[in-house]
Amino acid sequence: MTSLIENAFFLSQINGAELLHIMLKTYTSFLAAIQIRCLVF
């Protein structure tokens, strides 16, 4: 039972890091899009 909880915690940690990475990539691409729009217009 303890190992099951530890595995769930480990998986949630990985998913959290993956989610953070995706959010960071989305944020940087969002900023890049804003900069490009400012340059174009």
Short mmCIF file of C-alpha atoms in Angstrom, two decimals, residues 16-36:
data_model
loop_
_atom_site.label_atom_id
_atom_site.label_comp_id
_atom_site.label_asym_id
_atom_site.label_seq_id
_atom_site.Cartn_x
_atom_site.Cartn_y
_atom_site.Cartn_z
CA GLY A 16 3.72 18.48 -12.50
CA ALA A 17 7.15 19.04 -14.05
CA GLU A 18 5.80 18.18 -17.50
CA LEU A 19 2.87 20.56 -16.99
CA LEU A 20 5.25 23.33 -15.87
CA HIS A 21 7.41 22.74 -18.95
CA ILE A 22 4.39 22.90 -21.26
CA MET A 23 3.16 26.08 -19.56
CA LEU A 24 6.60 27.65 -19.90
CA LYS A 25 6.76 26.79 -23.62
CA THR A 26 3.25 28.16 -24.15
CA TYR A 27 4.13 31.34 -22.27
CA THR A 28 7.32 31.95 -24.24
CA SER A 29 5.55 31.34 -27.56
CA PHE A 30 2.79 33.69 -26.40
CA LEU A 31 5.33 36.43 -25.64
CA ALA A 32 7.03 35.83 -28.99
CA ALA A 33 3.67 36.18 -30.75
CA ILE A 34 3.05 39.50 -28.96
CA GLN A 35 6.49 40.79 -29.94
CA ILE A 36 5.94 39.77 -33.57
#
